[in-house]
XYZ file of C-alpha atoms in Angstrom:
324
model
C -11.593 207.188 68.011
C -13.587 209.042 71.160
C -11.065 207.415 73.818
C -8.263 208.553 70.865
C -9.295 212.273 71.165
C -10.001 212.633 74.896
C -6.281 211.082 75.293
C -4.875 213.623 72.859
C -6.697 216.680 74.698
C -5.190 215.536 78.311
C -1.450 214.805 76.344
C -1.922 218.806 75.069
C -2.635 219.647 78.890
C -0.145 217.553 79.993
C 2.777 218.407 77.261
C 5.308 215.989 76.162
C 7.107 215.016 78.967
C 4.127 214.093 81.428
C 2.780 212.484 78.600
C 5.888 210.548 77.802
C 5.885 209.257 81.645
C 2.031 208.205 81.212
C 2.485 206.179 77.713
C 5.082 203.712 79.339
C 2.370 202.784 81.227
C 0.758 201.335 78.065
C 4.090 200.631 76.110
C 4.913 198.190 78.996
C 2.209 195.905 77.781
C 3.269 195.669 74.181
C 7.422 195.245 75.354
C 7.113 193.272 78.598
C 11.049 192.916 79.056
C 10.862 197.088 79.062
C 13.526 198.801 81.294
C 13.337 202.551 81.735
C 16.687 204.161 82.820
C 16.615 207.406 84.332
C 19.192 210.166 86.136
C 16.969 211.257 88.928
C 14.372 212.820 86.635
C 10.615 210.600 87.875
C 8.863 212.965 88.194
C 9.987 215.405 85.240
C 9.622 213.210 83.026
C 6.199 211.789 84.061
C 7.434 208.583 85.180
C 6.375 208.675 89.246
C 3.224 205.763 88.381
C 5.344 203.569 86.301
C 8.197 203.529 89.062
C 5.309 202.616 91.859
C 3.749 200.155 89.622
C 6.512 198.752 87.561
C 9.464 198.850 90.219
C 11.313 196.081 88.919
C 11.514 197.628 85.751
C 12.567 201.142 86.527
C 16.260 201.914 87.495
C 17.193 205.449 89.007
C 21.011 205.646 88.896
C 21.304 209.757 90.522
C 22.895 212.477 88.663
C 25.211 209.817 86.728
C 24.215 210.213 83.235
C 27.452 208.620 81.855
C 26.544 205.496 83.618
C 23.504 205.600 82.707
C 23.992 204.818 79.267
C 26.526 202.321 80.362
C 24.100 200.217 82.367
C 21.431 200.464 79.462
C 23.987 199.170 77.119
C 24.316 196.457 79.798
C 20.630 195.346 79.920
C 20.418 195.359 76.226
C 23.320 193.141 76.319
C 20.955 190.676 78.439
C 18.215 190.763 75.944
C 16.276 193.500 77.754
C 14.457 197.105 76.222
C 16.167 200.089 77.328
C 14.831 203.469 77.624
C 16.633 206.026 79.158
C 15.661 209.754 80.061
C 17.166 213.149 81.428
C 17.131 216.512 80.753
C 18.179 217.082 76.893
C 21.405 218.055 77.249
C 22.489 215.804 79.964
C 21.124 213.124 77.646
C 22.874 214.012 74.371
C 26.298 216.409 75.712
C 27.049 214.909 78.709
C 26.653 211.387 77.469
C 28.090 211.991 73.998
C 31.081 209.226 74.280
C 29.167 206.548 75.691
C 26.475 206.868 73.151
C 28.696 207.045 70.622
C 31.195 203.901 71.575
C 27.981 201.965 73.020
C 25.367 202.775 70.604
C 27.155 204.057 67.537
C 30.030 201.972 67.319
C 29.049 198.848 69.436
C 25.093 199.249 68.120
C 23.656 198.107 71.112
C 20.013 199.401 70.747
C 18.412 201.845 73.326
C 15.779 204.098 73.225
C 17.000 207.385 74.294
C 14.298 210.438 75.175
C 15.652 213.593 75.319
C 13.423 215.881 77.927
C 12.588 219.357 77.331
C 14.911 220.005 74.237
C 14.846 223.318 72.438
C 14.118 226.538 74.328
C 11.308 225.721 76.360
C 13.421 225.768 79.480
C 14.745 229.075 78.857
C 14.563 230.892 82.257
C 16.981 228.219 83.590
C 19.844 229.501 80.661
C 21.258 227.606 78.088
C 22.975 224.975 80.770
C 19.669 223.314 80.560
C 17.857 224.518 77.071
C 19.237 222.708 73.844
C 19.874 223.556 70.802
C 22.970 221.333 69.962
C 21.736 217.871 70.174
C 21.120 217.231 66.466
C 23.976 218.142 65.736
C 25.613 216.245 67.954
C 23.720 212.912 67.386
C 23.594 213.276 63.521
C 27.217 212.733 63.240
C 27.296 209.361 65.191
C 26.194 206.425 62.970
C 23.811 203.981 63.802
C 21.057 206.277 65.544
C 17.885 207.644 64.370
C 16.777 210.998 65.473
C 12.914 211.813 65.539
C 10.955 215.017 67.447
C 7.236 214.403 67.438
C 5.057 217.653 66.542
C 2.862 216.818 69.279
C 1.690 214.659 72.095
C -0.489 211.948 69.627
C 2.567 211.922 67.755
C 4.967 211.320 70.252
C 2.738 207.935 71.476
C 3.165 206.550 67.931
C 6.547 207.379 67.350
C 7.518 206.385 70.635
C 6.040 202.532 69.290
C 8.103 202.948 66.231
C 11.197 203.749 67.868
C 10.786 200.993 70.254
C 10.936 198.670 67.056
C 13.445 200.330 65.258
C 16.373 198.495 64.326
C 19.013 200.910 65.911
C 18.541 203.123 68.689
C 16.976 206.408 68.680
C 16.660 209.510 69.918
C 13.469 210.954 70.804
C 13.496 214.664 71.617
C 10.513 215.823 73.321
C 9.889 219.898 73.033
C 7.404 222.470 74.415
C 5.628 222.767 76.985
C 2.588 222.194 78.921
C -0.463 222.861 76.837
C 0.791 221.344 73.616
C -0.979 222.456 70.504
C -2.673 219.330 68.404
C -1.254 218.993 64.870
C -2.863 215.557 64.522
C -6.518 215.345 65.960
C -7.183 211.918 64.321
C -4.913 208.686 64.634
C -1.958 208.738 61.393
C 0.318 206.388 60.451
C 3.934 207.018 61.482
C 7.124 205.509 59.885
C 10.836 206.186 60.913
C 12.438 208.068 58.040
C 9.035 208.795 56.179
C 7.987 212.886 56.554
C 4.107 213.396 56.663
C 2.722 215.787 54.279
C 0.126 217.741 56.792
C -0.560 220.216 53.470
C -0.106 219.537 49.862
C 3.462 220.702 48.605
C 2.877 224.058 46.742
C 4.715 226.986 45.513
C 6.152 227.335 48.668
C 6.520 224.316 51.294
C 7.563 224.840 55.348
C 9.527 221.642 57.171
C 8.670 221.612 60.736
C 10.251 219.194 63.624
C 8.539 219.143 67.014
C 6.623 222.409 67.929
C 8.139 224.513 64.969
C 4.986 222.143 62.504
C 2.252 223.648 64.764
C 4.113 227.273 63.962
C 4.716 226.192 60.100
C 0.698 225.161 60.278
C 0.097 228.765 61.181
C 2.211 230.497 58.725
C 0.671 228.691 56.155
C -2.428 230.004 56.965
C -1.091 233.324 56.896
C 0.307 232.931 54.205
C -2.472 232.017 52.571
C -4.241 235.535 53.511
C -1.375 237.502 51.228
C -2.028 234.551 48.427
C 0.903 232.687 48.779
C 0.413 228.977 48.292
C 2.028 226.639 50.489
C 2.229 223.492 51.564
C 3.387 222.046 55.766
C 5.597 219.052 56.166
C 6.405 217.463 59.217
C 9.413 216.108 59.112
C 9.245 214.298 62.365
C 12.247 212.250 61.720
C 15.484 214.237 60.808
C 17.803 211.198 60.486
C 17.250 209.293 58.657
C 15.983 212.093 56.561
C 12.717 211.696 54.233
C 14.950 211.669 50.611
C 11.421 210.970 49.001
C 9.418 213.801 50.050
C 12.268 216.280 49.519
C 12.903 215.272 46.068
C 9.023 215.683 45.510
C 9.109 219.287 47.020
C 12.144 220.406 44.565
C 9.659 219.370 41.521
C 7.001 221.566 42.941
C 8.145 224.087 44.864
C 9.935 227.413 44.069
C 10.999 228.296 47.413
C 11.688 225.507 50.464
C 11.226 226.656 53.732
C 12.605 225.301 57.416
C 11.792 226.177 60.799
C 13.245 224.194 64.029
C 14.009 224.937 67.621
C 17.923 224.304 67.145
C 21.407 225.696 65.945
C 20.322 226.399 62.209
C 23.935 224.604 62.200
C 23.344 220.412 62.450
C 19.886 220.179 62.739
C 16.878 220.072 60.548
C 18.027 223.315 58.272
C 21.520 221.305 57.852
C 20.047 217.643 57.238
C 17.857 219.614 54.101
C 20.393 221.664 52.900
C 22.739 218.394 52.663
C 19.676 216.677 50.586
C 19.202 219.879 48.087
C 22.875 220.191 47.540
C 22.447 216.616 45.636
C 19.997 217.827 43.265
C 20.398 220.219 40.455
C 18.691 223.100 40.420
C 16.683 222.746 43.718
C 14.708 226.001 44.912
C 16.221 228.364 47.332
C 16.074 227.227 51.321
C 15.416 229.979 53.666
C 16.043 228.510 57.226
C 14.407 230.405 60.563
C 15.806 228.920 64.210
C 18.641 229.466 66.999
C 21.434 231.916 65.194
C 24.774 230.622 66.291
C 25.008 232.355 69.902
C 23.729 231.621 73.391
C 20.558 234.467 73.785
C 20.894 235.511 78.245
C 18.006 233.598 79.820
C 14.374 234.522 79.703
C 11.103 233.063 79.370
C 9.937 230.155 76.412
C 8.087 233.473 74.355
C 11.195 235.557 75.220
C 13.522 232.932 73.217
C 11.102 232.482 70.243
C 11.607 235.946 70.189
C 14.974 236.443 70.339
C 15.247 233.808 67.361
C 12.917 234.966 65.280
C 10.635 231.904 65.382
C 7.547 233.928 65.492
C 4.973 233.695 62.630
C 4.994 237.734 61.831
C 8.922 237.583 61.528
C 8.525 234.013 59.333
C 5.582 235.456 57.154
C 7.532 238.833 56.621
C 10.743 236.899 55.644
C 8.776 234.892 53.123
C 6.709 237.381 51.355
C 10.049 239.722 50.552
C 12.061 236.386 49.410
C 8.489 235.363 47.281
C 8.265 238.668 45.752
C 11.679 238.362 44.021
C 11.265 235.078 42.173
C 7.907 237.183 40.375
């Protein structure tokens, strides 16, 4: 548990990418036939000590993200595990047919890890932030989608998904100096939400940094006593069917927050769920409104789409008052 925690403080430091690049250091020894793919992205993605020490096993094709996925599908084909990593939307956009004739359609199996998704990279513009992949990977069959809240997370899920039975996508968000959601070691399942606070009058669905910011509401929250409980629904396909059913008996108002298009991702996979059930509680959704925000900082974005906890706290308390 001590070696556990000092890990999780220098994966906070490091954020999710660099911490990505460092765990396939220790994945290696658990999947010895491993194979990471990348498209000229070593060092963003952490991967510089696994390429020195592990050369055999590390392919760098260039800025060829197409192929890519073609040669992953090919080492798969020869018995081999795949992961392969760019830049979000080079990953998800640019690859979108061969992941979905390869992986969808074909179901080879590859591991596919999505860097800096979201907003994070927002002073580049939105040729490099991402808030379409869900939506875009959501409609393909045969792939799993998962976003770990934090760095400790992303080391288990990044186990799971290695095991899974079809290939997934892992979309790493944030940046460096990660907040910890999960200071001791949990138990993570593909398809199976954790329940970080006990479902109440009002209960918050994070994905990827947007828990941390849930955690926080909550607590404010809590201050104008308003009860609620924090889910992390780390994996939004396939989506927890359980633990949203659970929330509809005992909550009056659902509540999601996600670094995406509030079209196709988390707000969409819910809203799909609660349409199923009669009489389910009102869903009031906070991420990227459908339009491209002009580039500016990681803070500047959260701004922009309302994903701060004052604007989130505000919009809860004036829907919370009307159901009195």
């Amino acid at each position: 548990m001590d070696n556990y925690n000092k890990q999780i403080k220098l994966w906070s430091n490091l954020g999710q990418r660099a911490s990505f690049g460092l765990l396939t250091l220790d994945l290696i020894k658990d999947f010895k036939n491993l194979h990471i793919v990348s498209a000229d992205v070593s060092t963003s993605a952490g991967l510089d000590r696994f390429k020195k020490k592990f050369p055999n096993n590390y392919i760098d094709i260039g800025i060829a993200e197409q192929n890519m996925i073609g040669i992953a599908t090919g080492l798969n084909d020869e018995g081999f595990d795949v992961i392969t990593t760019t830049f979000a939307p080079f990953q998800t956009s640019r690859c979108n047919e061969q992941i979905k004739v390869n992986l969808g359609y074909m179901k080879y199996k590859v591991v596919m890890v999505g860097l800096a998704s979201g907003l994070t990279l927002g002073p580049l513009g939105f040729t490099h932030c991402s808030i379409e992949d869900l939506g875009i990977l959501r409609s393909i069959p045969n792939i799993a989608i998962v976003s770990p809240a934090d760095c400790g997370s992303l080391s288990f899920l990044l186990k799971e998904s290695m095991k899974y039975k079809n290939s997934v996508y892992i979309r790493l968000t944030g940046s460096s100096n990660c907040p910890i959601v999960y200071s001791d070691e949990t138990s993570f399942k593909i398809g199976k939400g954790n329940i970080l606070k006990e479902i109440s009058d009002v209960t918050l669905f994070g994905s990827g940094p947007t828990t941390n910011l849930a955690l926080q509401v909550s607590e404010e929250l809590k201050k104008i006593n308003i009860n609620s409980g924090v889910i992390d629904m780390h994996t939004i396909k396939p989506i927890d069917r359980e633990v949203i059913k659970k929330t509809v008996e005992r909550s009056k108002m659902l509540i999601s927050i996600e670094e995406h298009n509030l079209i196709g991702g988390l707000s969409s996979a819910l809203s799909e769920e609660l349409s199923k059930i009669n009489s389910s509680p009102k869903l009031i959704s906070f991420g990227a409104e459908d339009f491209y925000s002009k580039a500016g900082t990681y803070d500047y974005l959260k701004e922009t789409y309302g994903l701060t906890v004052g604007n989130i706290v505000s919009k809860i308390s004036k829907n919370y008052e009307q159901l009195k």
